[in-house]
Amino acid sequence: MSMNTQGRPTKPTAANANTETFTGNRGLDHEEPLLFEIGRPDNSGVDLPEPKVVRSRLGGLERTAPLGLPGLSEPETMRHYVRLSRKNYAIDSGLYPLGSCTMKHNPRLNEKMARLPGFSDLHPLAPRSMTQGALALMEALSGYLMELTGMHAVALSPKAGAHGELCGMLAIKAAHDAKGSKRNVVLVPDSAHGTNPATAAFMGYTVKSIPARADGTVAADAVKAALGPDVAAIMLTNPNTCGLFEPEIVEIARAVHEAGAYFYCDGANFNAIVGKVRPGDLGVDAMHINLHKTFSTPHGGGGPGSGPVVLSEALAPFAPVPFVTKGGGGYRLVEHAATAGEGKAPLGRLTAFHGQMGMFVRALTYMLSHGSDGMRQASEDAVLSANYIRAGLRDVMSQPFGDQPCMHEVLFDDAWLKDTGVTTLDFAKAMIDEGYHPMTMYFPLVVHGAMLIEPTESESKQSLDLFVATLRDLARDAKTGNDKSRFKDAPRLAPRRRLDETRAAREPKLRWRPPTVPEAAE
Ligand SMILES: *Cc1c(COP(=O)(O)O)cnc(C)c1O
């Protein structure tokens, strides 16, 4: 029996990979066809009474052909979705080191609170007298977000980080418009997340890129050189997407303000600095906070995220509606610009209703259960975990900006894979066979073959040790092994092997059509 470097027996993986089964199932992991392939139109999980004959009022537009919906029994339906869910890798099933995404544990206490009927059964149009508790919760969450960031106002309604970027940049535009200042350029460092330039471009701004320095950070001099009367704002991430704190951020903020522009900070990496640094003190004017990253609410298959935006004193008047205020009759949602009050000029509204209430409950639960010291410790532990991984791998993998401490995520490049024939993609696919969701790959774009690893504070030392040992084992094989099939054929043990990702993106097949039955010859 072969052993891994930790003395654990390893499975004969290659043999497993080639084992074929009659059903296509692999052990108790089931192959699962599409609902349309297993369902039958004439089948149903429930008994419904025959509908009464009614006079149609559809003016001849009623459907005459059968709907063709797949019918399944209740157990078949359950199995279909449970089997699909088992193909889904989740933070609840294992370490999820996706850099920049902060895949931390979602505490179950959050779920318990979000399911309290007073929150979960609330209708967004319920009268004010019935929603005082919910409004008080929104007010409390806003207060903590402002306290942690040192900012003056908060917009809770944006539904994701990218949506928050739009909100913050709209506030910046509203502030320029109010001054009658016409500016059409937004500065974005070339290490930025794609949503930054996308947001600026979506709003009609011209994006001007700021190159990163050799050490992975943004130089104040480079920003100063790009500033001018046409610049509306800079969008800067801090800590940046290379996992490094921007050391010249205060000087950058000062220069940006002197040029009459505003400072948008991408706050997706806030988990590195909660309780340590207040972005407001650094000169930030607007920043989104991904509740699904920093404040432990679920990422949940693309949603529901939540991306509240905090605003500086200069931008606070432009905060969108709705927002919560407290007056004589208790809490109230201000829904219209006209009733926003003295000195306020809301930029408009970003969503129907008020945002992701369930996420507000979870985020506030996280804050209250941790306390201020606990939130600070979470950030410290997140940074410690990333540096622990860095220390465990730095002699076998290469870091693009030299051997320097990182914040909450550690960045490697592919220089160490040179001449091995193994690419970042191959390495990531081999991690899947070892039971790990790969790290973020090929981002940030400024680093060749980037591998961005963010363990978060929720992993134990044992979990980090096994992860480091696994990556060391893979790294040794990539560099010295003769047989590269561990990488080139990976994933060998996943339900699906290597996919043609380019084709999947370029020619997405989004519609299922019933297989055509060949017509009988005349
Ligand atoms: C996640 C992320 C975003 C976008 O946030 P979403 O909530 O996914 O829309 C923006 N910038 C950075 C650096 C991120 O990591």
CSV table of C-alpha atoms and ligand atoms in Angstrom, one decimal, residues 100-101 160-162 165 193 195-196 237 241 266 268-269 288 290 292-293, ligand 1:
chain,number,residue,atom,x,y,z
A,100,SER,CA,-10.8,37.2,-3.4
A,101,CYS,CA,-14.1,35.4,-2.6
A,160,ALA,CA,-24.0,42.2,-4.6
A,161,GLY,CA,-20.5,43.7,-4.6
A,162,ALA,CA,-20.8,44.7,-8.3
A,165,GLU,CA,-19.9,49.4,-7.1
A,193,HIS,CA,-11.4,42.9,-10.4
A,195,THR,CA,-16.3,44.4,-12.2
A,196,ASN,CA,-14.4,47.7,-11.5
A,237,THR,CA,-9.0,47.7,-4.0
A,241,THR,CA,-6.1,41.6,-5.4
A,266,ASP,CA,-13.5,48.1,-3.7
A,268,ALA,CA,-14.4,42.9,-1.3
A,269,ASN,CA,-11.2,42.3,0.8
A,288,HIS,CA,-19.1,48.3,-1.0
A,290,ASN,CA,-19.8,42.1,0.4
A,292,HIS,CA,-21.4,37.3,1.6
A,293,LYS,CA,-17.7,37.6,2.0
B,1,LIG,C1,-16.1,39.5,-5.2
B,1,LIG,C2,-15.5,40.7,-5.7
B,1,LIG,C3,-16.2,41.7,-6.4
B,1,LIG,C4,-17.7,41.6,-6.8
B,1,LIG,O1,-18.5,41.2,-5.8
B,1,LIG,P1,-19.9,40.4,-6.1
B,1,LIG,O2,-20.6,40.3,-4.8
B,1,LIG,O3,-19.4,39.0,-6.6
B,1,LIG,O4,-20.6,41.1,-7.1
B,1,LIG,C5,-15.6,42.9,-6.7
B,1,LIG,N1,-14.3,43.0,-6.5
B,1,LIG,C6,-13.5,42.1,-5.9
B,1,LIG,C7,-12.1,42.4,-5.6
B,1,LIG,C8,-14.1,40.9,-5.5
B,1,LIG,O5,-13.4,40.0,-4.9
